[in-house]
Amino acid sequence: MIHADPNNPKAQRLLERISRRLEGRDALLDDDLCVVIGGDGWMLHTLHDMGEDWTYLGVNAGRVGFLLNDIEEASPGAADQPVNSLVDCLLQRTYWVNAFPLLRAKVWPADGGPAVAATAINDVYVERTSGAM
C-alpha cells in the first residue's frame, strides 16, 4: 500500500513517479508494507490512523523529515535513479525492517474517571489540568 499526502505537491509527484515505475505491480508489495510519502506529520497521522500492525517505510516529501528517508526529487527519465532503486528494493524485498519498541502510557484522569491507555511512537506528552507540563 502507498499512502501519500494528498495536500503535499512533492508527495503527489513522488507518488506519480513511484506508481509509474511500479507499472501496476503494487500488488507484489508485501501485504503488511505501507509506503508513506509526505512529511513527519503525515507519517504520524498515518501511524495513528492505520495502527501498529503494518511495516512502514517513510519517504520524505516534507521540509525536515526526521522520521523519513530522503529520495531526491529528480526529473523523470535517466535521472530518476533514486525512485528506480526504491521500487526495485520493494519488489525484490531487499530491505530490512528495524523494529523499535513502542511507548505505552496509562493515565488516570484527575476527575477520577477511568484510566486511559495509549500507544506512542516517539514521545508521550502529559499536561496537568492547570495547563503546565
Coordinates of N, CA and C in Angstrom, one line a residue:
M1 N 0.8 -1.2 0.0 CA 0.0 0.0 0.0 C 0.9 1.2 0.0
I2 N 0.5 2.2 -0.8 CA 1.2 3.5 -0.8 C 0.2 4.6 -0.3
H3 N 0.7 5.3 0.7 CA -0.2 6.3 1.3 C 0.5 7.7 1.2
A4 N 0.1 8.5 0.3 CA 0.8 9.8 0.0 C -0.1 10.9 0.5
D5 N 0.5 11.9 1.0 CA -0.2 13.1 1.5 C -0.9 13.8 0.3
P6 N -2.2 13.9 0.3 CA -2.9 14.5 -0.9 C -2.7 16.0 -0.9
N7 N -2.3 16.6 0.2 CA -2.1 18.1 0.2 C -0.7 18.5 0.0
N8 N 0.2 17.6 -0.3 CA 1.6 17.9 -0.5 C 2.0 17.7 -2.0
P9 N 2.2 18.7 -2.7 CA 2.6 18.6 -4.2 C 3.8 17.7 -4.4
K10 N 4.8 17.8 -3.6 CA 6.0 17.0 -3.8 C 5.7 15.5 -3.5
A11 N 4.8 15.2 -2.5 CA 4.4 13.9 -2.2 C 3.6 13.3 -3.4
Q12 N 2.8 14.1 -4.0 CA 2.0 13.7 -5.2 C 2.9 13.4 -6.4
R13 N 3.9 14.2 -6.6 CA 4.9 14.0 -7.7 C 5.6 12.7 -7.4
L14 N 6.1 12.4 -6.2 CA 6.8 11.2 -5.9 C 5.9 10.0 -6.1
L15 N 4.6 10.1 -5.6 CA 3.6 9.0 -5.8 C 3.5 8.7 -7.3
E16 N 3.4 9.7 -8.1 CA 3.2 9.5 -9.6 C 4.4 8.8 -10.1
R17 N 5.6 9.2 -9.7 CA 6.8 8.6 -10.2 C 7.0 7.1 -9.8
I18 N 6.7 6.9 -8.5 CA 6.8 5.5 -7.9 C 5.7 4.6 -8.6
S19 N 4.5 5.2 -8.8 CA 3.4 4.4 -9.4 C 3.8 4.0 -10.8
R20 N 4.3 5.0 -11.5 CA 4.8 4.8 -12.9 C 5.8 3.7 -13.0
R21 N 6.7 3.7 -12.1 CA 7.8 2.7 -12.0 C 7.3 1.3 -11.6
L22 N 6.3 1.3 -10.8 CA 5.7 0.0 -10.4 C 4.9 -0.6 -11.5
E23 N 4.3 0.2 -12.4 CA 3.6 -0.2 -13.6 C 2.5 -1.3 -13.2
G24 N 1.7 -1.0 -12.2 CA 0.6 -1.9 -11.8 C 1.1 -3.1 -11.0
R25 N 2.3 -3.2 -10.6 CA 2.8 -4.3 -9.9 C 2.8 -4.1 -8.4
D26 N 2.0 -3.0 -7.9 CA 2.0 -2.7 -6.5 C 1.4 -3.9 -5.7
A27 N 0.6 -4.8 -6.3 CA 0.1 -6.0 -5.7 C 1.2 -6.9 -5.3
L28 N 2.4 -6.8 -5.8 CA 3.5 -7.6 -5.5 C 4.2 -7.1 -4.2
L29 N 3.9 -6.0 -3.7 CA 4.5 -5.5 -2.5 C 4.0 -6.3 -1.3
D30 N 4.8 -6.4 -0.2 CA 4.4 -7.2 0.9 C 3.1 -6.7 1.4
D31 N 2.2 -7.6 1.9 CA 0.9 -7.3 2.3 C 0.8 -6.4 3.5
D32 N 1.9 -6.4 4.4 CA 1.9 -5.6 5.6 C 2.7 -4.3 5.4
L33 N 3.1 -4.0 4.2 CA 4.0 -2.9 4.0 C 3.2 -1.6 3.6
C34 N 3.4 -0.5 4.2 CA 2.8 0.7 3.9 C 3.9 1.7 3.6
V35 N 4.0 2.2 2.4 CA 5.0 3.2 2.0 C 4.3 4.6 2.2
V36 N 4.8 5.4 3.1 CA 4.2 6.7 3.4 C 5.0 7.8 2.8
I37 N 4.4 8.6 2.0 CA 5.1 9.7 1.3 C 4.5 11.0 1.8
G38 N 5.4 11.8 2.4 CA 4.9 13.1 2.9 C 6.0 13.6 3.9
G39 N 5.5 14.3 4.9 CA 6.4 14.8 5.9 C 6.2 14.0 7.2
D40 N 6.9 14.4 8.3 CA 6.8 13.8 9.6 C 5.3 13.8 10.1
G41 N 4.7 14.9 9.9 CA 3.3 15.0 10.4 C 2.4 14.0 9.7
W42 N 2.6 13.8 8.3 CA 1.8 12.8 7.6 C 2.1 11.4 8.0
M43 N 3.4 11.1 8.4 CA 3.8 9.8 8.9 C 3.1 9.6 10.2
L44 N 3.1 10.5 11.1 CA 2.4 10.3 12.4 C 0.9 10.2 12.2
H45 N 0.3 11.0 11.3 CA -1.1 10.8 11.0 C -1.4 9.4 10.5
T46 N -0.6 8.9 9.6 CA -0.8 7.6 9.0 C -0.7 6.5 10.1
L47 N 0.4 6.6 11.0 CA 0.6 5.7 12.0 C -0.7 5.7 13.0
H48 N -1.2 6.8 13.3 CA -2.3 7.0 14.2 C -3.6 6.3 13.5
D49 N -3.8 6.6 12.2 CA -4.9 6.1 11.5 C -4.9 4.6 11.3
M50 N -3.7 4.1 10.9 CA -3.6 2.7 10.5 C -3.1 1.7 11.5
G51 N -2.5 2.2 12.6 CA -2.2 1.3 13.7 C -0.8 0.7 13.6
E52 N -0.5 -0.2 14.5 CA 0.8 -0.8 14.6 C 1.0 -2.1 13.9
D53 N 0.0 -2.6 13.2 CA 0.1 -3.9 12.5 C 0.7 -3.8 11.1
W54 N 1.3 -2.7 10.8 CA 1.9 -2.5 9.5 C 3.4 -2.3 9.6
T55 N 4.1 -2.6 8.6 CA 5.5 -2.2 8.4 C 5.5 -0.9 7.6
Y56 N 6.1 0.1 8.1 CA 6.1 1.4 7.5 C 7.4 1.8 6.9
L57 N 7.4 2.3 5.7 CA 8.6 2.9 5.1 C 8.2 4.3 4.7
G58 N 8.9 5.3 5.4 CA 8.6 6.7 5.2 C 9.5 7.3 4.1
V59 N 8.9 8.0 3.1 CA 9.6 8.6 2.1 C 9.4 10.1 2.3
N60 N 10.5 10.9 2.5 CA 10.4 12.3 2.8 C 10.0 13.1 1.6
A61 N 8.9 13.8 1.8 CA 8.4 14.9 0.9 C 8.1 16.1 1.6
G62 N 8.6 16.2 2.8 CA 8.4 17.4 3.7 C 9.6 18.3 3.7
R63 N 9.7 19.1 4.7 CA 10.8 20.0 4.9 C 12.0 19.4 5.7
V64 N 11.7 18.7 6.7 CA 12.8 18.2 7.6 C 12.9 16.7 7.5
G65 N 11.8 16.0 7.9 CA 11.8 14.5 7.7 C 12.6 13.7 8.7
F66 N 12.6 14.0 9.9 CA 13.3 13.3 10.9 C 13.0 11.8 10.9
L67 N 11.7 11.5 10.6 CA 11.2 10.1 10.7 C 11.3 9.4 9.3
L68 N 11.8 10.0 8.3 CA 11.6 9.5 6.9 C 12.9 9.4 6.2
N69 N 12.9 8.7 5.1 CA 14.0 8.5 4.2 C 14.0 9.5 3.1
D70 N 15.1 10.1 2.7 CA 15.2 11.1 1.6 C 15.3 10.4 0.3
I71 N 14.5 10.8 -0.6 CA 14.6 10.4 -2.1 C 14.7 11.7 -2.8
E72 N 15.7 11.9 -3.6 CA 15.9 13.1 -4.4 C 14.8 13.3 -5.3
E73 N 14.3 14.5 -5.4 CA 13.3 14.8 -6.4 C 14.0 15.2 -7.7
A74 N 14.0 14.2 -8.7 CA 14.6 14.4 -9.9 C 13.6 14.4 -11.0
S75 N 14.0 14.9 -12.2 CA 13.2 14.8 -13.4 C 13.0 13.4 -13.8
P76 N 11.8 13.0 -14.3 CA 11.6 11.7 -14.8 C 12.6 11.3 -15.9
G77 N 12.9 10.1 -16.0 CA 13.9 9.7 -17.0 C 15.2 9.1 -16.4
A78 N 16.3 9.3 -17.0 CA 17.5 8.8 -16.6 C 18.0 9.2 -15.2
A79 N 17.6 10.5 -14.8 CA 18.0 11.0 -13.5 C 17.1 10.5 -12.4
D80 N 16.2 9.5 -12.7 CA 15.2 9.1 -11.7 C 15.7 7.8 -10.9
Q81 N 17.0 7.7 -10.8 CA 17.6 6.5 -10.2 C 17.2 6.3 -8.8
P82 N 17.0 7.3 -7.9 CA 16.6 7.0 -6.5 C 15.2 6.3 -6.5
V83 N 14.3 6.8 -7.3 CA 12.9 6.1 -7.3 C 13.0 4.7 -7.9
N84 N 13.8 4.5 -8.9 CA 14.0 3.2 -9.5 C 14.6 2.3 -8.5
S85 N 15.6 2.7 -7.8 CA 16.2 1.9 -6.7 C 15.3 1.5 -5.6
L86 N 14.5 2.5 -5.2 CA 13.5 2.2 -4.2 C 12.5 1.2 -4.6
V87 N 11.9 1.3 -5.8 CA 10.9 0.4 -6.3 C 11.6 -1.0 -6.5
D88 N 12.8 -1.1 -7.0 CA 13.4 -2.4 -7.1 C 13.6 -3.1 -5.8
C89 N 14.0 -2.3 -4.8 CA 14.2 -2.9 -3.4 C 12.8 -3.4 -2.9
L90 N 11.8 -2.6 -3.1 CA 10.4 -3.0 -2.6 C 10.0 -4.3 -3.3
L91 N 10.1 -4.4 -4.6 CA 9.6 -5.5 -5.4 C 10.5 -6.8 -5.1
Q92 N 11.8 -6.6 -4.9 CA 12.7 -7.7 -4.7 C 12.8 -8.1 -3.2
R93 N 12.1 -7.2 -2.4 CA 12.2 -7.4 -0.9 C 13.6 -7.4 -0.4
T94 N 14.4 -6.5 -0.9 CA 15.8 -6.4 -0.5 C 16.0 -5.3 0.5
Y95 N 15.2 -5.3 1.5 CA 15.2 -4.3 2.5 C 15.1 -5.0 3.9
W96 N 15.5 -4.3 4.9 CA 15.4 -4.9 6.3 C 14.5 -4.0 7.1
V97 N 13.9 -4.6 8.1 CA 13.0 -3.9 8.9 C 13.6 -3.8 10.3
N98 N 13.6 -2.5 10.8 CA 14.0 -2.3 12.2 C 12.8 -2.2 13.0
A99 N 12.7 -3.0 14.0 CA 11.6 -2.9 15.0 C 12.0 -2.2 16.2
F100 N 11.3 -1.1 16.5 CA 11.6 -0.3 17.7 C 10.5 -0.5 18.7
P101 N 10.8 -0.5 20.0 CA 9.8 -0.6 21.0 C 8.8 0.6 21.0
L102 N 7.6 0.4 21.2 CA 6.6 1.4 21.3 C 6.5 1.9 22.7
L103 N 6.1 3.1 22.9 CA 5.8 3.6 24.2 C 4.4 3.3 24.6
R104 N 4.2 2.9 25.8 CA 2.8 2.7 26.2 C 2.6 3.6 27.5
A105 N 1.5 4.3 27.4 CA 1.2 5.2 28.5 C -0.2 4.9 29.1
K106 N -0.3 4.9 30.4 CA -1.6 4.8 31.0 C -1.8 5.9 32.0
V107 N -2.9 6.7 31.8 CA -3.1 7.9 32.5 C -4.4 7.8 33.3
W108 N -4.4 8.3 34.5 CA -5.6 8.3 35.4 C -6.0 9.8 35.5
P109 N -7.2 10.1 34.9 CA -7.6 11.5 35.0 C -7.8 12.0 36.4
A110 N -7.6 13.3 36.6 CA -7.7 13.9 37.9 C -9.2 13.9 38.4
D111 N -10.1 13.8 37.5 CA -11.5 13.8 37.9 C -12.0 12.4 38.4
G112 N -11.0 11.4 38.5 CA -11.4 10.1 39.0 C -12.0 9.2 37.9
G113 N -12.0 9.6 36.7 CA -12.6 8.8 35.6 C -11.7 7.6 35.4
P114 N -12.1 6.7 34.5 CA -11.3 5.5 34.2 C -10.0 5.8 33.5
A115 N -9.0 5.0 33.8 CA -7.7 5.2 33.2 C -7.8 5.1 31.6
V116 N -6.9 5.9 31.0 CA -6.8 5.9 29.5 C -5.5 5.3 29.1
A117 N -5.5 4.4 28.2 CA -4.2 3.8 27.8 C -4.0 4.2 26.3
A118 N -2.7 4.4 26.0 CA -2.4 4.9 24.6 C -1.0 4.3 24.2
T119 N -0.8 4.2 22.9 CA 0.5 3.7 22.4 C 1.1 4.9 21.7
A120 N 2.4 5.1 21.8 CA 3.0 6.2 21.1 C 4.3 5.7 20.4
I121 N 4.6 6.5 19.4 CA 5.8 6.2 18.5 C 7.1 6.8 19.1
N122 N 7.1 8.1 19.3 CA 8.4 8.7 19.7 C 8.3 9.5 21.0
D123 N 7.1 9.9 21.4 CA 7.1 10.6 22.7 C 5.7 10.6 23.3
V124 N 5.6 10.8 24.6 CA 4.3 10.9 25.3 C 4.3 12.3 25.9
Y125 N 3.2 13.0 25.8 CA 3.0 14.4 26.3 C 1.9 14.3 27.3
V126 N 2.3 14.8 28.5 CA 1.3 14.8 29.6 C 1.2 16.2 30.1
E127 N -0.1 16.7 30.3 CA -0.3 18.0 30.7 C -1.2 18.0 32.0
R128 N -0.9 18.9 32.9 CA -1.7 19.0 34.1 C -3.0 19.7 33.8
T129 N -4.0 19.6 34.6 CA -5.2 20.3 34.4 C -5.0 21.9 34.5
S130 N -3.9 22.2 35.2 CA -3.6 23.7 35.3 C -2.9 24.2 34.0
G131 N -2.6 23.3 33.1 CA -2.0 23.8 31.8 C -0.5 23.7 31.8
A132 N 0.1 23.4 32.9 CA 1.6 23.3 32.9 C 2.0 21.8 32.6
M133 N 3.1 21.7 31.9 CA 3.5 20.3 31.6 C 4.3 19.7 32.8

